PDB file of C-alpha atoms in Angstrom:
ATOM      1  CA  UNK A 143       0.223   0.437   0.052  1.00 47.00           C
ATOM      2  CA  UNK A 144       2.597   2.002   0.717  1.00 50.00           C
ATOM      3  CA  UNK A 145       4.133   1.939  -2.969  1.00 55.00           C
ATOM      4  CA  UNK A 146       0.926   2.820  -4.541  1.00 56.00           C
ATOM      5  CA  UNK A 147       1.026   5.904  -1.897  1.00 58.00           C
ATOM      6  CA  UNK A 148       4.916   6.761  -4.114  1.00 56.00           C
ATOM      7  CA  UNK A 149       3.079   6.405  -7.282  1.00 66.00           C
ATOM      8  CA  UNK A 150       0.559   8.730  -7.212  1.00 60.00           C
ATOM      9  CA  UNK A 151       3.209  11.304  -5.803  1.00 64.00           C
ATOM     10  CA  UNK A 152       6.066  10.465  -7.820  1.00 71.00           C
ATOM     11  CA  UNK A 153       3.239  10.827 -10.949  1.00 73.00           C
ATOM     12  CA  UNK A 154       2.079  14.213  -9.336  1.00 75.00           C
ATOM     13  CA  UNK A 155       5.997  15.628  -9.252  1.00 81.00           C
ATOM     14  CA  UNK A 156       6.161  14.375 -13.185  1.00 85.00           C
ATOM     15  CA  UNK A 157       3.195  16.021 -14.103  1.00 86.00           C
ATOM     16  CA  UNK A 158       4.788  19.678 -12.417  1.00 85.00           C
ATOM     17  CA  UNK A 159       7.940  18.757 -13.857  1.00 86.00           C
ATOM     18  CA  UNK A 160       6.605  18.466 -17.224  1.00 90.00           C
ATOM     19  CA  UNK A 161       4.434  21.842 -16.554  1.00 90.00           C
ATOM     20  CA  UNK A 162       7.870  23.876 -15.360  1.00 90.00           C
ATOM     21  CA  UNK A 163       9.244  22.227 -18.604  1.00 89.00           C
ATOM     22  CA  UNK A 164       6.814  23.796 -20.443  1.00 92.00           C
ATOM     23  CA  UNK A 165       6.603  26.672 -19.257  1.00 88.00           C
ATOM     24  CA  UNK A 166      10.537  27.280 -19.843  1.00 87.00           C
ATOM     25  CA  UNK A 167       9.594  25.741 -23.649  1.00 86.00           C
ATOM     26  CA  UNK A 168       7.474  28.701 -24.078  1.00 86.00           C
ATOM     27  CA  UNK A 169       9.360  31.260 -22.962  1.00 80.00           C
ATOM     28  CA  UNK A 170      10.233  32.686 -25.836  1.00 80.00           C
ATOM     29  CA  UNK A 171       6.848  33.083 -26.886  1.00 82.00           C
ATOM     30  CA  UNK A 172       7.759  37.186 -25.451  1.00 76.00           C
ATOM     31  CA  UNK A 173       9.906  37.794 -28.057  1.00 74.00           C
ATOM     32  CA  UNK A 174       9.195  35.795 -31.138  1.00 79.00           C
ATOM     33  CA  UNK A 175       5.332  37.246 -31.013  1.00 80.00           C
ATOM     34  CA  UNK A 176       6.736  41.178 -31.281  1.00 78.00           C
ATOM     35  CA  UNK A 177       9.576  40.519 -33.688  1.00 76.00           C
ATOM     36  CA  UNK A 178       6.938  38.809 -36.311  1.00 80.00           C
ATOM     37  CA  UNK A 179       4.315  41.084 -35.639  1.00 81.00           C
ATOM     38  CA  UNK A 180       6.400  44.273 -35.635  1.00 78.00           C
ATOM     39  CA  UNK A 181       5.621  44.991 -32.416  1.00 73.00           C
ATOM     40  CA  UNK A 182       8.956  46.717 -31.101  1.00 69.00           C
ATOM     41  CA  UNK A 183      10.547  44.352 -28.012  1.00 67.00           C
ATOM     42  CA  UNK A 184       8.938  42.343 -25.563  1.00 67.00           C
ATOM     43  CA  UNK A 185       6.065  43.512 -23.628  1.00 67.00           C
ATOM     44  CA  UNK A 186       6.138  45.337 -20.109  1.00 71.00           C
ATOM     45  CA  UNK A 187      10.187  44.009 -20.400  1.00 73.00           C
ATOM     46  CA  UNK A 188      11.149  48.483 -20.828  1.00 76.00           C
ATOM     47  CA  UNK A 189      13.851  49.666 -19.911  1.00 78.00           C
ATOM     48  CA  UNK A 190      14.602  53.276 -18.324  1.00 80.00           C
ATOM     49  CA  UNK A 191      16.153  54.549 -21.920  1.00 81.00           C
ATOM     50  CA  UNK A 192      13.555  52.866 -24.123  1.00 82.00           C
ATOM     51  CA  UNK A 193      10.895  54.107 -21.589  1.00 82.00           C
ATOM     52  CA  UNK A 194      12.851  57.953 -21.964  1.00 83.00           C
ATOM     53  CA  UNK A 195      12.992  57.556 -26.113  1.00 83.00           C
ATOM     54  CA  UNK A 196       8.978  56.760 -25.693  1.00 81.00           C
ATOM     55  CA  UNK A 197       8.782  59.721 -24.236  1.00 82.00           C
ATOM     56  CA  UNK A 198      10.748  61.877 -26.252  1.00 85.00           C
ATOM     57  CA  UNK A 199       8.479  60.590 -29.397  1.00 83.00           C
ATOM     58  CA  UNK A 200       4.885  62.274 -27.045  1.00 82.00           C
ATOM     59  CA  UNK A 201       6.926  65.322 -26.243  1.00 83.00           C
ATOM     60  CA  UNK A 202       7.392  64.855 -22.564  1.00 78.00           C
ATOM     61  CA  UNK A 203      11.497  64.856 -22.994  1.00 76.00           C
ATOM     62  CA  UNK A 204      13.515  63.287 -20.380  1.00 72.00           C
ATOM     63  CA  UNK A 205      10.186  61.858 -18.433  1.00 76.00           C
ATOM     64  CA  UNK A 206      11.626  58.353 -16.543  1.00 80.00           C
ATOM     65  CA  UNK A 207       9.382  57.328 -13.243  1.00 80.00           C
ATOM     66  CA  UNK A 208      11.096  57.780 -10.620  1.00 84.00           C
ATOM     67  CA  UNK A 209      10.257  54.744  -9.295  1.00 86.00           C
ATOM     68  CA  UNK A 210      12.245  53.056 -12.144  1.00 83.00           C
ATOM     69  CA  UNK A 211      15.168  55.794 -12.381  1.00 82.00           C
ATOM     70  CA  UNK A 212      15.971  54.859  -8.871  1.00 85.00           C
ATOM     71  CA  UNK A 213      15.627  51.098  -9.049  1.00 83.00           C
ATOM     72  CA  UNK A 214      17.537  50.832 -12.552  1.00 80.00           C
ATOM     73  CA  UNK A 215      20.479  52.556 -10.680  1.00 80.00           C
ATOM     74  CA  UNK A 216      20.530  49.830  -8.035  1.00 84.00           C
ATOM     75  CA  UNK A 217      19.865  46.549  -9.466  1.00 76.00           C
ATOM     76  CA  UNK A 218      21.196  45.362 -12.520  1.00 74.00           C
ATOM     77  CA  UNK A 219      20.094  41.734 -13.765  1.00 74.00           C
ATOM     78  CA  UNK A 220      22.617  38.996 -13.856  1.00 75.00           C
ATOM     79  CA  UNK A 221      21.873  38.430 -17.296  1.00 73.00           C
ATOM     80  CA  UNK A 222      20.893  41.231 -19.281  1.00 73.00           C
ATOM     81  CA  UNK A 223      17.888  40.927 -21.850  1.00 70.00           C
ATOM     82  CA  UNK A 224      17.542  37.274 -20.395  1.00 72.00           C
ATOM     83  CA  UNK A 225      20.681  37.009 -23.081  1.00 72.00           C
ATOM     84  CA  UNK A 226      24.336  36.300 -22.610  1.00 77.00           C
ATOM     85  CA  UNK A 227      27.119  38.735 -24.623  1.00 79.00           C
ATOM     86  CA  UNK A 228      26.778  38.503 -28.377  1.00 80.00           C
ATOM     87  CA  UNK A 229      23.621  36.523 -28.198  1.00 77.00           C
ATOM     88  CA  UNK A 230      20.619  39.317 -28.511  1.00 74.00           C
ATOM     89  CA  UNK A 231      19.391  38.369 -31.389  1.00 77.00           C
ATOM     90  CA  UNK A 232      17.861  36.065 -33.994  1.00 78.00           C
ATOM     91  CA  UNK A 233      18.123  32.334 -32.272  1.00 81.00           C
ATOM     92  CA  UNK A 234      20.754  32.225 -30.338  1.00 83.00           C
ATOM     93  CA  UNK A 235      18.065  35.171 -27.728  1.00 80.00           C
ATOM     94  CA  UNK A 236      16.124  32.751 -27.994  1.00 81.00           C
ATOM     95  CA  UNK A 237      18.131  29.863 -26.746  1.00 85.00           C
ATOM     96  CA  UNK A 238      19.508  32.667 -24.399  1.00 83.00           C
ATOM     97  CA  UNK A 239      15.667  33.433 -22.900  1.00 81.00           C
ATOM     98  CA  UNK A 240      15.119  29.542 -22.307  1.00 85.00           C
ATOM     99  CA  UNK A 241      18.535  29.035 -21.205  1.00 86.00           C
ATOM    100  CA  UNK A 242      17.301  32.067 -18.269  1.00 84.00           C
ATOM    101  CA  UNK A 243      14.200  30.334 -17.461  1.00 85.00           C
ATOM    102  CA  UNK A 244      16.893  27.172 -16.668  1.00 89.00           C
ATOM    103  CA  UNK A 245      18.230  29.150 -14.635  1.00 89.00           C
ATOM    104  CA  UNK A 246      16.190  31.243 -12.630  1.00 87.00           C
ATOM    105  CA  UNK A 247      13.726  27.715 -12.084  1.00 90.00           C
ATOM    106  CA  UNK A 248      16.635  26.275 -10.832  1.00 91.00           C
ATOM    107  CA  UNK A 249      17.781  29.009  -8.155  1.00 92.00           C
ATOM    108  CA  UNK A 250      13.686  29.346  -7.237  1.00 92.00           C
ATOM    109  CA  UNK A 251      13.737  25.460  -6.301  1.00 90.00           C
ATOM    110  CA  UNK A 252      16.672  25.574  -4.463  1.00 91.00           C
ATOM    111  CA  UNK A 253      16.191  28.540  -2.372  1.00 93.00           C
ATOM    112  CA  UNK A 254      12.372  26.431  -2.017  1.00 91.00           C
ATOM    113  CA  UNK A 255      14.049  23.521  -0.862  1.00 88.00           C
ATOM    114  CA  UNK A 256      16.811  24.962   1.301  1.00 92.00           C
ATOM    115  CA  UNK A 257      13.922  26.973   3.312  1.00 92.00           C
ATOM    116  CA  UNK A 258      11.888  24.179   3.401  1.00 89.00           C
ATOM    117  CA  UNK A 259      14.686  22.036   5.145  1.00 87.00           C
ATOM    118  CA  UNK A 260      15.867  24.740   7.267  1.00 89.00           C
ATOM    119  CA  UNK A 261      12.141  24.851   8.204  1.00 87.00           C
ATOM    120  CA  UNK A 262      11.605  21.182   8.440  1.00 82.00           C
ATOM    121  CA  UNK A 263      14.457  20.798  10.804  1.00 74.00           C
ATOM    122  CA  UNK A 264      12.974  23.462  13.389  1.00 65.00           C
ATOM    123  CA  UNK A 265      10.323  21.288  13.926  1.00 63.00           C
ATOM    124  CA  UNK A 266      11.934  18.043  14.388  1.00 57.00           C
ATOM    125  CA  UNK A 267      10.390  16.620  10.802  1.00 58.00           C
ATOM    126  CA  UNK A 268      13.739  16.184   9.212  1.00 51.00           C
TER     127      UNK A 268
END
């Protein structure tokens, strides 16, 4: 009976991993669709420089939301634009997006597991 319980749990995790894998593989759609539709960059991934450029076109020179300006001075992404150096165009940019998804997913899962072990250890459930 215990054996069947583990099989059910394994199946649930398999479905979870398949779902995560599908989401990672679909991530480049945010690059592909705007490119195909000639819509500019991926929606919602604008930097302060892009917003300033759009504002100039609208006659609002040098306007960048204050919070975005402050954050862009403090934080820079570990993998800027989800691409490695020289991988910012074409197929390589899509592969960079997928690698970024894999790295990000691995980090989130790793940190979650670490936090889970810490709290399980505190409760004596290790």
